[in-house]
PDB file of C-alpha atoms in Angstrom:
ATOM      1  CA  SER A  15       0.007  -0.007  -0.011  1.00 44.00           C
ATOM      2  CA  ALA A  16       3.064   2.287   0.123  1.00 59.00           C
ATOM      3  CA  ARG A  17       2.977   5.233  -2.254  1.00 77.00           C
ATOM      4  CA  ILE A  18       5.228   4.892  -5.283  1.00 90.00           C
ATOM      5  CA  GLU A  19       7.270   8.065  -4.911  1.00 93.00           C
ATOM      6  CA  ALA A  20       9.054   7.662  -8.236  1.00 94.00           C
ATOM      7  CA  LEU A  21       5.673   8.031  -9.992  1.00 95.00           C
ATOM      8  CA  ASP A  22       5.109  11.342  -8.187  1.00 95.00           C
ATOM      9  CA  ALA A  23       8.557  12.550  -9.264  1.00 95.00           C
ATOM     10  CA  LEU A  24       7.904  11.417 -12.815  1.00 96.00           C
ATOM     11  CA  ARG A  25       4.651  13.350 -12.826  1.00 96.00           C
ATOM     12  CA  GLY A  26       6.494  16.467 -11.704  1.00 96.00           C
ATOM     13  CA  LEU A  27       9.071  16.063 -14.494  1.00 97.00           C
ATOM     14  CA  GLY A  28       6.285  15.587 -17.061  1.00 97.00           C
ATOM     15  CA  CYS A  29       4.567  18.766 -15.880  1.00 97.00           C
ATOM     16  CA  LEU A  30       7.814  20.747 -16.112  1.00 97.00           C
ATOM     17  CA  GLY A  31       8.248  19.464 -19.667  1.00 97.00           C
ATOM     18  CA  VAL A  32       4.793  20.700 -20.686  1.00 98.00           C
ATOM     19  CA  LEU A  33       5.405  24.056 -18.969  1.00 98.00           C
ATOM     20  CA  PHE A  34       8.721  24.704 -20.717  1.00 98.00           C
ATOM     21  CA  TYR A  35       7.270  23.596 -24.060  1.00 98.00           C
ATOM     22  CA  HIS A  36       4.535  26.208 -23.706  1.00 98.00           C
ATOM     23  CA  TYR A  37       6.852  28.955 -22.508  1.00 98.00           C
ATOM     24  CA  THR A  38       9.554  28.394 -25.115  1.00 97.00           C
ATOM     25  CA  THR A  39       8.332  26.676 -28.286  1.00 96.00           C
ATOM     26  CA  ARG A  40       4.592  27.279 -28.208  1.00 97.00           C
ATOM     27  CA  TYR A  41       4.745  30.887 -27.006  1.00 97.00           C
ATOM     28  CA  ASP A  42       7.213  31.643 -29.778  1.00 96.00           C
ATOM     29  CA  GLN A  43       4.801  30.098 -32.327  1.00 96.00           C
ATOM     30  CA  ILE A  44       1.834  32.168 -31.106  1.00 96.00           C
ATOM     31  CA  TYR A  45       3.230  35.537 -29.997  1.00 96.00           C
ATOM     32  CA  GLY A  46       6.921  35.416 -30.828  1.00 95.00           C
ATOM     33  CA  HIS A  47       9.780  36.097 -28.431  1.00 95.00           C
ATOM     34  CA  PRO A  48      11.614  39.352 -29.324  1.00 94.00           C
ATOM     35  CA  ALA A  49      14.943  37.490 -29.271  1.00 93.00           C
ATOM     36  CA  PRO A  50      15.938  33.833 -29.565  1.00 92.00           C
ATOM     37  CA  LEU A  51      15.916  31.801 -26.390  1.00 94.00           C
ATOM     38  CA  PRO A  52      19.082  29.899 -25.445  1.00 91.00           C
ATOM     39  CA  LEU A  53      16.950  26.740 -25.259  1.00 90.00           C
ATOM     40  CA  SER A  54      13.671  25.599 -26.757  1.00 92.00           C
ATOM     41  CA  ILE A  55      11.928  22.421 -25.609  1.00 94.00           C
ATOM     42  CA  PRO A  56       9.428  21.221 -28.246  1.00 94.00           C
ATOM     43  CA  ALA A  57       9.539  17.644 -26.917  1.00 94.00           C
ATOM     44  CA  GLY A  58       8.122  18.880 -23.617  1.00 95.00           C
ATOM     45  CA  ARG A  59       4.641  18.550 -25.079  1.00 95.00           C
ATOM     46  CA  TYR A  60       4.999  14.757 -24.791  1.00 96.00           C
ATOM     47  CA  GLY A  61       4.640  15.112 -21.058  1.00 96.00           C
ATOM     48  CA  VAL A  62       0.909  14.717 -21.715  1.00 97.00           C
ATOM     49  CA  LEU A  63       1.549  11.198 -23.070  1.00 96.00           C
ATOM     50  CA  LEU A  64       3.291  10.400 -19.786  1.00 97.00           C
ATOM     51  CA  PHE A  65       0.277  11.669 -17.828  1.00 97.00           C
ATOM     52  CA  PHE A  66      -2.003   9.231 -19.640  1.00 98.00           C
ATOM     53  CA  MET A  67       0.358   6.352 -18.964  1.00 98.00           C
ATOM     54  CA  ILE A  68       0.530   7.241 -15.287  1.00 97.00           C
ATOM     55  CA  SER A  69      -3.274   7.454 -15.145  1.00 97.00           C
ATOM     56  CA  GLY A  70      -3.580   3.913 -16.558  1.00 97.00           C
ATOM     57  CA  PHE A  71      -1.251   2.677 -13.802  1.00 97.00           C
ATOM     58  CA  VAL A  72      -2.750   4.618 -10.927  1.00 96.00           C
ATOM     59  CA  ILE A  73      -6.480   4.295 -11.754  1.00 97.00           C
ATOM     60  CA  LEU A  74      -6.375   0.504 -11.967  1.00 97.00           C
ATOM     61  CA  MET A  75      -4.473   0.437  -8.689  1.00 95.00           C
ATOM     62  CA  SER A  76      -7.043   2.754  -7.093  1.00 95.00           C
ATOM     63  CA  LEU A  77     -10.038   0.740  -8.329  1.00 96.00           C
ATOM     64  CA  GLU A  78      -8.593  -2.516  -7.020  1.00 94.00           C
ATOM     65  CA  ARG A  79      -8.219  -0.924  -3.593  1.00 92.00           C
ATOM     66  CA  THR A  80     -11.650   0.726  -3.531  1.00 92.00           C
ATOM     67  CA  PRO A  81     -14.557  -1.108  -1.828  1.00 92.00           C
ATOM     68  CA  THR A  82     -17.331   0.635  -3.829  1.00 95.00           C
ATOM     69  CA  ILE A  83     -17.594   2.484  -7.092  1.00 96.00           C
ATOM     70  CA  LEU A  84     -19.232   5.385  -5.261  1.00 96.00           C
ATOM     71  CA  GLU A  85     -16.151   5.838  -3.080  1.00 96.00           C
ATOM     72  CA  PHE A  86     -13.938   5.780  -6.173  1.00 97.00           C
ATOM     73  CA  ALA A  87     -16.112   8.475  -7.816  1.00 96.00           C
ATOM     74  CA  VAL A  88     -16.132  10.671  -4.702  1.00 96.00           C
ATOM     75  CA  LYS A  89     -12.344  10.493  -4.347  1.00 95.00           C
ATOM     76  CA  ARG A  90     -11.822  11.287  -8.012  1.00 96.00           C
ATOM     77  CA  LEU A  91     -14.154  14.284  -7.761  1.00 96.00           C
ATOM     78  CA  ALA A  92     -12.361  15.410  -4.586  1.00 96.00           C
ATOM     79  CA  ARG A  93      -9.034  15.100  -6.394  1.00 95.00           C
ATOM     80  CA  LEU A  94     -10.041  16.893  -9.591  1.00 97.00           C
ATOM     81  CA  TYR A  95     -12.608  19.556  -9.011  1.00 97.00           C
ATOM     82  CA  PRO A  96     -11.504  21.927  -6.174  1.00 97.00           C
ATOM     83  CA  ALA A  97      -8.168  22.770  -7.824  1.00 98.00           C
ATOM     84  CA  TYR A  98      -9.824  22.878 -11.222  1.00 98.00           C
ATOM     85  CA  TRP A  99     -12.420  25.451 -10.125  1.00 98.00           C
ATOM     86  CA  ALA A 100      -9.724  27.572  -8.521  1.00 98.00           C
ATOM     87  CA  ALA A 101      -7.669  27.407 -11.746  1.00 98.00           C
ATOM     88  CA  ILE A 102     -10.655  28.484 -13.822  1.00 98.00           C
ATOM     89  CA  ALA A 103     -11.301  31.445 -11.537  1.00 98.00           C
ATOM     90  CA  LEU A 104      -7.675  32.560 -11.492  1.00 98.00           C
ATOM     91  CA  THR A 105      -7.052  32.075 -15.228  1.00 98.00           C
ATOM     92  CA  PHE A 106     -10.315  33.726 -16.323  1.00 98.00           C
ATOM     93  CA  SER A 107      -9.693  36.672 -13.988  1.00 97.00           C
ATOM     94  CA  ALA A 108      -6.104  37.109 -15.179  1.00 97.00           C
ATOM     95  CA  VAL A 109      -7.039  37.037 -18.871  1.00 97.00           C
ATOM     96  CA  ALA A 110     -10.059  39.328 -18.349  1.00 96.00           C
ATOM     97  CA  THR A 111      -7.914  41.818 -16.387  1.00 96.00           C
ATOM     98  CA  PHE A 112      -4.680  41.892 -18.397  1.00 96.00           C
ATOM     99  CA  GLY A 113      -5.813  40.539 -21.775  1.00 94.00           C
ATOM    100  CA  LEU A 114      -4.368  37.757 -23.882  1.00 96.00           C
ATOM    101  CA  PRO A 115      -5.098  37.965 -27.622  1.00 95.00           C
ATOM    102  CA  GLY A 116      -7.039  35.006 -28.942  1.00 92.00           C
ATOM    103  CA  ARG A 117      -7.659  33.510 -25.497  1.00 95.00           C
ATOM    104  CA  GLU A 118     -10.390  35.687 -23.990  1.00 95.00           C
ATOM    105  CA  VAL A 119     -13.689  33.946 -23.222  1.00 96.00           C
ATOM    106  CA  LYS A 120     -17.041  35.095 -21.896  1.00 96.00           C
ATOM    107  CA  LEU A 121     -18.057  34.541 -18.261  1.00 97.00           C
ATOM    108  CA  SER A 122     -20.756  32.095 -19.390  1.00 96.00           C
ATOM    109  CA  VAL A 123     -18.078  29.982 -21.072  1.00 97.00           C
ATOM    110  CA  ALA A 124     -15.981  30.055 -17.913  1.00 97.00           C
ATOM    111  CA  LEU A 125     -18.952  28.891 -15.823  1.00 97.00           C
ATOM    112  CA  LEU A 126     -19.668  26.037 -18.216  1.00 97.00           C
ATOM    113  CA  ASN A 127     -15.993  25.034 -18.007  1.00 97.00           C
ATOM    114  CA  GLY A 128     -16.682  24.225 -14.368  1.00 97.00           C
ATOM    115  CA  LEU A 129     -18.507  21.068 -15.483  1.00 96.00           C
ATOM    116  CA  MET A 130     -15.212  19.663 -16.837  1.00 96.00           C
ATOM    117  CA  PHE A 131     -17.164  17.784 -19.481  1.00 93.00           C
ATOM    118  CA  HIS A 132     -17.915  21.067 -21.342  1.00 94.00           C
ATOM    119  CA  PRO A 133     -16.194  19.890 -24.553  1.00 92.00           C
ATOM    120  CA  LEU A 134     -19.168  17.583 -25.069  1.00 88.00           C
ATOM    121  CA  LEU A 135     -21.289  20.742 -25.205  1.00 90.00           C
ATOM    122  CA  ARG A 136     -18.926  22.266 -27.780  1.00 91.00           C
ATOM    123  CA  VAL A 137     -17.818  24.906 -25.280  1.00 95.00           C
ATOM    124  CA  ALA A 138     -14.364  26.445 -25.589  1.00 96.00           C
ATOM    125  CA  ASN A 139     -11.704  25.953 -22.874  1.00 97.00           C
ATOM    126  CA  VAL A 140     -10.760  28.774 -20.553  1.00 97.00           C
ATOM    127  CA  ASP A 141      -7.188  27.415 -20.910  1.00 97.00           C
ATOM    128  CA  GLY A 142      -6.073  25.161 -23.735  1.00 96.00           C
ATOM    129  CA  VAL A 143      -4.550  22.572 -21.398  1.00 97.00           C
ATOM    130  CA  TYR A 144      -8.020  21.571 -20.165  1.00 97.00           C
ATOM    131  CA  TRP A 145      -8.522  19.324 -23.209  1.00 96.00           C
ATOM    132  CA  THR A 146      -6.771  16.453 -21.397  1.00 97.00           C
ATOM    133  CA  LEU A 147      -9.241  16.493 -18.525  1.00 97.00           C
ATOM    134  CA  MET A 148     -12.117  15.286 -20.700  1.00 95.00           C
ATOM    135  CA  VAL A 149      -9.930  12.416 -21.922  1.00 96.00           C
ATOM    136  CA  GLU A 150      -9.138  11.499 -18.306  1.00 97.00           C
ATOM    137  CA  LEU A 151     -12.790  11.674 -17.268  1.00 96.00           C
ATOM    138  CA  ILE A 152     -13.832   9.308 -20.060  1.00 96.00           C
ATOM    139  CA  PHE A 153     -11.065   6.903 -19.065  1.00 97.00           C
ATOM    140  CA  TYR A 154     -12.343   6.910 -15.487  1.00 97.00           C
ATOM    141  CA  VAL A 155     -15.860   6.125 -16.758  1.00 96.00           C
ATOM    142  CA  LEU A 156     -14.585   3.240 -18.918  1.00 96.00           C
ATOM    143  CA  MET A 157     -12.601   1.771 -16.014  1.00 97.00           C
ATOM    144  CA  ALA A 158     -15.561   2.207 -13.652  1.00 97.00           C
ATOM    145  CA  GLY A 159     -17.633   0.232 -16.151  1.00 96.00           C
ATOM    146  CA  LEU A 160     -15.122  -2.639 -16.001  1.00 97.00           C
ATOM    147  CA  TYR A 161     -15.284  -2.465 -12.217  1.00 97.00           C
ATOM    148  CA  LEU A 162     -19.095  -2.727 -12.245  1.00 97.00           C
ATOM    149  CA  LEU A 163     -18.909  -5.620 -14.669  1.00 96.00           C
ATOM    150  CA  ARG A 164     -16.411  -7.320 -12.326  1.00 95.00           C
ATOM    151  CA  ALA A 165     -13.990  -7.473 -15.254  1.00 96.00           C
ATOM    152  CA  LEU A 166     -10.927  -5.966 -13.576  1.00 96.00           C
ATOM    153  CA  PRO A 167      -9.331  -9.377 -12.969  1.00 94.00           C
ATOM    154  CA  LYS A 168      -9.404  -9.833 -16.768  1.00 94.00           C
ATOM    155  CA  VAL A 169      -8.557  -6.247 -17.580  1.00 96.00           C
ATOM    156  CA  GLU A 170      -5.772  -7.223 -19.981  1.00 96.00           C
ATOM    157  CA  TRP A 171      -8.278  -8.940 -22.287  1.00 96.00           C
ATOM    158  CA  ALA A 172     -10.484  -5.832 -22.197  1.00 96.00           C
ATOM    159  CA  MET A 173      -7.399  -3.758 -23.096  1.00 96.00           C
ATOM    160  CA  ALA A 174      -6.621  -6.155 -25.981  1.00 96.00           C
ATOM    161  CA  LEU A 175     -10.139  -5.605 -27.337  1.00 94.00           C
ATOM    162  CA  TRP A 176      -9.763  -1.824 -26.911  1.00 94.00           C
ATOM    163  CA  LEU A 177      -6.523  -1.879 -28.894  1.00 93.00           C
ATOM    164  CA  LEU A 178      -8.039  -4.107 -31.552  1.00 92.00           C
ATOM    165  CA  VAL A 179     -10.994  -1.768 -32.099  1.00 88.00           C
ATOM    166  CA  ASN A 180      -8.587   1.155 -32.156  1.00 87.00           C
ATOM    167  CA  THR A 181      -6.350  -0.457 -34.772  1.00 86.00           C
ATOM    168  CA  LEU A 182      -9.184  -1.640 -37.025  1.00 85.00           C
ATOM    169  CA  GLU A 183     -10.837   1.773 -36.942  1.00 82.00           C
ATOM    170  CA  ASN A 184      -7.628   3.716 -37.523  1.00 78.00           C
ATOM    171  CA  PHE A 185      -6.674   1.721 -40.615  1.00 77.00           C
ATOM    172  CA  ASN A 186     -10.245   1.368 -41.918  1.00 74.00           C
ATOM    173  CA  LEU A 187     -10.181  -2.448 -41.564  1.00 72.00           C
ATOM    174  CA  LEU A 188     -13.531  -4.269 -41.327  1.00 67.00           C
ATOM    175  CA  ILE A 189     -15.200  -1.678 -39.047  1.00 71.00           C
ATOM    176  CA  GLU A 190     -15.932   2.021 -39.028  1.00 76.00           C
ATOM    177  CA  VAL A 191     -16.526   3.513 -35.608  1.00 73.00           C
ATOM    178  CA  PRO A 192     -18.975   6.448 -35.506  1.00 77.00           C
ATOM    179  CA  GLU A 193     -17.440   9.741 -34.448  1.00 76.00           C
ATOM    180  CA  VAL A 194     -19.405   9.821 -31.212  1.00 75.00           C
ATOM    181  CA  ALA A 195     -18.267   6.316 -30.274  1.00 77.00           C
ATOM    182  CA  GLU A 196     -14.680   7.190 -31.203  1.00 78.00           C
ATOM    183  CA  ARG A 197     -14.790  10.162 -28.868  1.00 82.00           C
ATOM    184  CA  TRP A 198     -16.227   8.124 -26.020  1.00 84.00           C
ATOM    185  CA  LEU A 199     -13.687   5.370 -26.535  1.00 89.00           C
ATOM    186  CA  ILE A 200     -10.816   7.974 -26.571  1.00 92.00           C
ATOM    187  CA  LEU A 201      -9.252   5.831 -29.291  1.00 88.00           C
ATOM    188  CA  PRO A 202      -6.301   8.128 -30.145  1.00 89.00           C
ATOM    189  CA  TYR A 203      -4.966   7.743 -26.581  1.00 94.00           C
ATOM    190  CA  ALA A 204      -6.064   4.172 -25.785  1.00 94.00           C
ATOM    191  CA  HIS A 205      -2.603   2.642 -26.269  1.00 95.00           C
ATOM    192  CA  LEU A 206      -1.099   5.019 -23.669  1.00 97.00           C
ATOM    193  CA  PHE A 207      -3.583   4.077 -20.988  1.00 98.00           C
ATOM    194  CA  VAL A 208      -3.095   0.423 -21.909  1.00 97.00           C
ATOM    195  CA  MET A 209       0.640   0.761 -21.319  1.00 98.00           C
ATOM    196  CA  GLY A 210       0.073   2.175 -17.841  1.00 98.00           C
ATOM    197  CA  ILE A 211      -2.381  -0.616 -16.956  1.00 98.00           C
ATOM    198  CA  VAL A 212       0.046  -3.272 -18.192  1.00 98.00           C
ATOM    199  CA  PHE A 213       2.918  -1.835 -16.165  1.00 98.00           C
ATOM    200  CA  TYR A 214       0.761  -1.925 -13.041  1.00 97.00           C
ATOM    201  CA  ARG A 215      -0.128  -5.577 -13.705  1.00 97.00           C
ATOM    202  CA  LEU A 216       3.537  -6.410 -14.303  1.00 97.00           C
ATOM    203  CA  ARG A 217       4.404  -4.856 -10.970  1.00 95.00           C
ATOM    204  CA  GLN A 218       1.534  -6.571  -9.178  1.00 93.00           C
ATOM    205  CA  GLN A 219       1.395  -9.980 -10.779  1.00 94.00           C
ATOM    206  CA  GLY A 220       4.579 -10.449 -12.796  1.00 94.00           C
ATOM    207  CA  SER A 221       5.292 -11.260 -16.419  1.00 94.00           C
ATOM    208  CA  SER A 222       3.026 -12.955 -18.949  1.00 95.00           C
ATOM    209  CA  TRP A 223       2.961 -13.266 -22.705  1.00 96.00           C
ATOM    210  CA  LEU A 224      -0.279 -11.288 -22.854  1.00 96.00           C
ATOM    211  CA  ARG A 225       1.185  -8.343 -20.958  1.00 97.00           C
ATOM    212  CA  TYR A 226       4.315  -8.090 -23.053  1.00 97.00           C
ATOM    213  CA  GLY A 227       2.221  -8.612 -26.157  1.00 97.00           C
ATOM    214  CA  LEU A 228      -0.009  -5.682 -25.149  1.00 97.00           C
ATOM    215  CA  LEU A 229       3.070  -3.493 -24.644  1.00 97.00           C
ATOM    216  CA  ALA A 230       4.445  -4.481 -28.050  1.00 96.00           C
ATOM    217  CA  ALA A 231       1.062  -3.891 -29.739  1.00 95.00           C
ATOM    218  CA  SER A 232       0.707  -0.494 -28.064  1.00 96.00           C
ATOM    219  CA  LEU A 233       4.168   0.546 -29.131  1.00 95.00           C
ATOM    220  CA  ALA A 234       3.537  -0.684 -32.717  1.00 93.00           C
ATOM    221  CA  TYR A 235       0.317   1.286 -32.853  1.00 91.00           C
ATOM    222  CA  HIS A 236       2.056   4.395 -31.558  1.00 92.00           C
ATOM    223  CA  LEU A 237       4.768   4.029 -34.199  1.00 90.00           C
ATOM    224  CA  SER A 238       2.186   3.648 -36.938  1.00 87.00           C
ATOM    225  CA  VAL A 239       0.190   6.785 -36.025  1.00 84.00           C
ATOM    226  CA  ALA A 240       3.059   8.914 -34.709  1.00 78.00           C
ATOM    227  CA  PRO A 241       6.193   8.104 -36.692  1.00 79.00           C
ATOM    228  CA  GLU A 242       8.041  11.258 -35.545  1.00 84.00           C
ATOM    229  CA  PRO A 243      11.380  10.107 -34.099  1.00 88.00           C
ATOM    230  CA  ASP A 244      11.229  12.411 -31.085  1.00 90.00           C
ATOM    231  CA  LYS A 245       7.724  11.222 -30.156  1.00 91.00           C
ATOM    232  CA  LEU A 246       8.798   7.580 -30.448  1.00 91.00           C
ATOM    233  CA  VAL A 247      11.883   8.226 -28.326  1.00 93.00           C
ATOM    234  CA  ALA A 248       9.753   9.958 -25.700  1.00 94.00           C
ATOM    235  CA  VAL A 249       7.391   6.961 -25.334  1.00 95.00           C
ATOM    236  CA  LEU A 250      10.351   4.549 -25.265  1.00 96.00           C
ATOM    237  CA  LEU A 251      11.896   6.619 -22.459  1.00 96.00           C
ATOM    238  CA  PHE A 252       8.615   6.629 -20.562  1.00 97.00           C
ATOM    239  CA  MET A 253       8.356   2.843 -20.929  1.00 97.00           C
ATOM    240  CA  GLY A 254      11.906   2.468 -19.715  1.00 97.00           C
ATOM    241  CA  ALA A 255      11.081   4.609 -16.702  1.00 96.00           C
ATOM    242  CA  PHE A 256       8.148   2.359 -15.804  1.00 97.00           C
ATOM    243  CA  PHE A 257      10.308  -0.771 -16.130  1.00 97.00           C
ATOM    244  CA  LEU A 258      12.862   0.833 -13.770  1.00 96.00           C
ATOM    245  CA  ILE A 259      10.150   1.892 -11.319  1.00 95.00           C
ATOM    246  CA  ASN A 260       8.805  -1.656 -11.217  1.00 94.00           C
ATOM    247  CA  ALA A 261      12.331  -2.983 -10.641  1.00 93.00           C
ATOM    248  CA  GLY A 262      12.898  -0.415  -7.839  1.00 90.00           C
ATOM    249  CA  ARG A 263      15.745   1.190  -9.779  1.00 92.00           C
ATOM    250  CA  LEU A 264      14.450   4.696 -10.319  1.00 92.00           C
ATOM    251  CA  GLU A 265      14.451   5.824  -6.717  1.00 89.00           C
ATOM    252  CA  ALA A 266      17.217   8.300  -7.569  1.00 91.00           C
ATOM    253  CA  ILE A 267      14.592  10.714  -8.897  1.00 93.00           C
ATOM    254  CA  SER A 268      12.603  10.546  -5.665  1.00 92.00           C
ATOM    255  CA  VAL A 269      14.307  13.649  -4.296  1.00 94.00           C
ATOM    256  CA  PRO A 270      12.401  16.306  -2.295  1.00 94.00           C
ATOM    257  CA  PRO A 271      12.272  18.978  -5.075  1.00 95.00           C
ATOM    258  CA  LEU A 272      10.815  16.567  -7.628  1.00 95.00           C
ATOM    259  CA  LEU A 273       8.442  14.993  -5.092  1.00 95.00           C
ATOM    260  CA  TRP A 274       7.234  18.459  -4.208  1.00 97.00           C
ATOM    261  CA  LEU A 275       6.737  19.315  -7.884  1.00 97.00           C
ATOM    262  CA  GLY A 276       4.813  16.071  -8.247  1.00 96.00           C
ATOM    263  CA  ALA A 277       2.605  17.056  -5.292  1.00 96.00           C
ATOM    264  CA  ILE A 278       1.682  20.401  -6.936  1.00 98.00           C
ATOM    265  CA  SER A 279       1.762  19.120 -10.544  1.00 97.00           C
ATOM    266  CA  TYR A 280      -2.036  19.112 -11.081  1.00 98.00           C
ATOM    267  CA  PRO A 281      -2.576  22.803 -10.165  1.00 98.00           C
ATOM    268  CA  LEU A 282       0.687  23.658 -11.932  1.00 98.00           C
ATOM    269  CA  TYR A 283      -0.551  22.000 -15.116  1.00 98.00           C
ATOM    270  CA  LEU A 284      -3.905  23.789 -14.904  1.00 98.00           C
ATOM    271  CA  LEU A 285      -2.489  27.226 -14.138  1.00 98.00           C
ATOM    272  CA  HIS A 286       0.724  27.620 -16.040  1.00 98.00           C
ATOM    273  CA  GLN A 287      -0.196  28.325 -19.639  1.00 98.00           C
ATOM    274  CA  ASN A 288      -2.337  31.467 -20.010  1.00 98.00           C
ATOM    275  CA  ILE A 289      -1.125  33.084 -16.812  1.00 98.00           C
ATOM    276  CA  GLY A 290       2.462  32.383 -17.808  1.00 98.00           C
ATOM    277  CA  TYR A 291       1.818  33.849 -21.266  1.00 98.00           C
ATOM    278  CA  ILE A 292       0.499  37.050 -19.633  1.00 98.00           C
ATOM    279  CA  VAL A 293       3.615  37.353 -17.481  1.00 98.00           C
ATOM    280  CA  ILE A 294       5.971  36.740 -20.420  1.00 98.00           C
ATOM    281  CA  ARG A 295       4.189  39.237 -22.712  1.00 97.00           C
ATOM    282  CA  ALA A 296       4.248  41.908 -19.998  1.00 97.00           C
ATOM    283  CA  LEU A 297       7.914  41.460 -19.158  1.00 98.00           C
ATOM    284  CA  GLU A 298       9.082  41.232 -22.729  1.00 97.00           C
ATOM    285  CA  GLY A 299       6.995  44.310 -23.515  1.00 96.00           C
ATOM    286  CA  TRP A 300       9.029  46.148 -20.882  1.00 96.00           C
ATOM    287  CA  GLY A 301      12.276  45.011 -22.495  1.00 96.00           C
ATOM    288  CA  VAL A 302      13.108  42.133 -20.182  1.00 97.00           C
ATOM    289  CA  LEU A 303      15.144  39.385 -21.816  1.00 96.00           C
ATOM    290  CA  PRO A 304      13.056  36.353 -22.940  1.00 96.00           C
ATOM    291  CA  ALA A 305      15.053  33.918 -20.806  1.00 96.00           C
ATOM    292  CA  VAL A 306      14.441  36.040 -17.708  1.00 97.00           C
ATOM    293  CA  SER A 307      10.755  36.439 -18.616  1.00 97.00           C
ATOM    294  CA  VAL A 308      10.375  32.657 -18.921  1.00 98.00           C
ATOM    295  CA  GLY A 309      12.127  32.202 -15.601  1.00 97.00           C
ATOM    296  CA  VAL A 310       9.843  34.692 -13.836  1.00 98.00           C
ATOM    297  CA  ALA A 311       6.716  33.126 -15.388  1.00 98.00           C
ATOM    298  CA  THR A 312       7.903  29.722 -14.209  1.00 98.00           C
ATOM    299  CA  GLY A 313       8.314  31.046 -10.683  1.00 98.00           C
ATOM    300  CA  VAL A 314       4.879  32.689 -10.750  1.00 98.00           C
ATOM    301  CA  ALA A 315       3.221  29.481 -12.002  1.00 98.00           C
ATOM    302  CA  ILE A 316       4.943  27.334  -9.385  1.00 98.00           C
ATOM    303  CA  ALA A 317       4.074  29.769  -6.597  1.00 98.00           C
ATOM    304  CA  LEU A 318       0.410  29.912  -7.630  1.00 98.00           C
ATOM    305  CA  ALA A 319       0.302  26.089  -7.881  1.00 98.00           C
ATOM    306  CA  ALA A 320       1.769  25.749  -4.406  1.00 98.00           C
ATOM    307  CA  VAL A 321      -0.812  28.128  -2.962  1.00 98.00           C
ATOM    308  CA  VAL A 322      -3.709  26.428  -4.684  1.00 98.00           C
ATOM    309  CA  THR A 323      -2.458  23.014  -3.546  1.00 98.00           C
ATOM    310  CA  ALA A 324      -2.172  24.114   0.080  1.00 98.00           C
ATOM    311  CA  MET A 325      -5.268  26.327   0.310  1.00 97.00           C
ATOM    312  CA  VAL A 326      -7.705  24.717  -2.116  1.00 97.00           C
ATOM    313  CA  GLU A 327      -6.799  21.286  -3.490  1.00 97.00           C
ATOM    314  CA  ARG A 328      -5.925  19.519  -0.229  1.00 97.00           C
ATOM    315  CA  PRO A 329      -8.500  21.084   2.146  1.00 97.00           C
ATOM    316  CA  GLY A 330     -11.174  21.032  -0.570  1.00 97.00           C
ATOM    317  CA  GLY A 331     -10.589  17.387  -1.320  1.00 96.00           C
ATOM    318  CA  GLN A 332     -10.539  16.503   2.378  1.00 96.00           C
ATOM    319  CA  TRP A 333     -13.827  18.333   2.866  1.00 96.00           C
ATOM    320  CA  VAL A 334     -15.526  16.446   0.023  1.00 96.00           C
ATOM    321  CA  VAL A 335     -14.294  13.088   1.304  1.00 95.00           C
ATOM    322  CA  GLY A 336     -15.319  14.078   4.858  1.00 96.00           C
ATOM    323  CA  VAL A 337     -18.836  14.910   3.767  1.00 95.00           C
ATOM    324  CA  TYR A 338     -19.065  11.566   1.980  1.00 94.00           C
ATOM    325  CA  GLU A 339     -17.828   9.687   5.065  1.00 93.00           C
ATOM    326  CA  ARG A 340     -20.367  11.443   7.327  1.00 94.00           C
ATOM    327  CA  VAL A 341     -23.222  10.758   4.935  1.00 91.00           C
ATOM    328  CA  ARG A 342     -22.178   7.144   4.467  1.00 85.00           C
TER     329      ARG A 342
END
């Protein structure tokens, strides 16, 4: 039952990768830095792929340790929503106050964002990073369905079917999945969640031909749809990290700074993009060097994430779980 600290550290590293991708490469594409940065990190965007793999690992572990599906749902809501609502309020207020071309939204849009499943209503995101939350929510629903069907002991076979449907649909073989079904089956990301689930099973129950076959099939699918060398290398590195975590040989990254970043990674992911862009635009408009502007924006994002974690995410989540315990 001990927490796997290396996973927390890995989550923190993934979040830093996404942050620096947005502040260096993506910001330059949208608004343009006035001078070249000494370093650009385009591969940082693959941190999102790592998040999906970690979710596959952690959600199966959580479900197998949860006595009821209601408790699982309550704990997921407690984990996701308090920090998310705080991030919406802070990001919307910052953009409305200071402006950010192309990223302003109406108050009604911000309120609908609070549902988290607003993409199903064709509502724009307050911050572009929110797109991953809908993917995560759907994955939780799919896994909860397996729990209710008592299919978790045979989850690998369910994952094999998921991959098969994904492959047949992607290459137009035998079946054609309707757009609505494709969205609800989150097919473009299925192989990443499958990898995380398989790595958890390998840690928990050991090797089997089916598990290694699922990893090979997931990697082959990834290579077929994303042949970019850097994207393939990123996934191979993530897989290697999971193998090392399962073998207990990645404890070197479980150092306090990375564990702390892992602890605040969810609010940091939610808050960093638009607010960081506002800080960078303001500083660079005043003649501050781009590298310094990126550094200040990083500090602001981390500070905000730490405050939201301490003042909203943890107490808010504890309050939700406490209410559930009292009602139960």
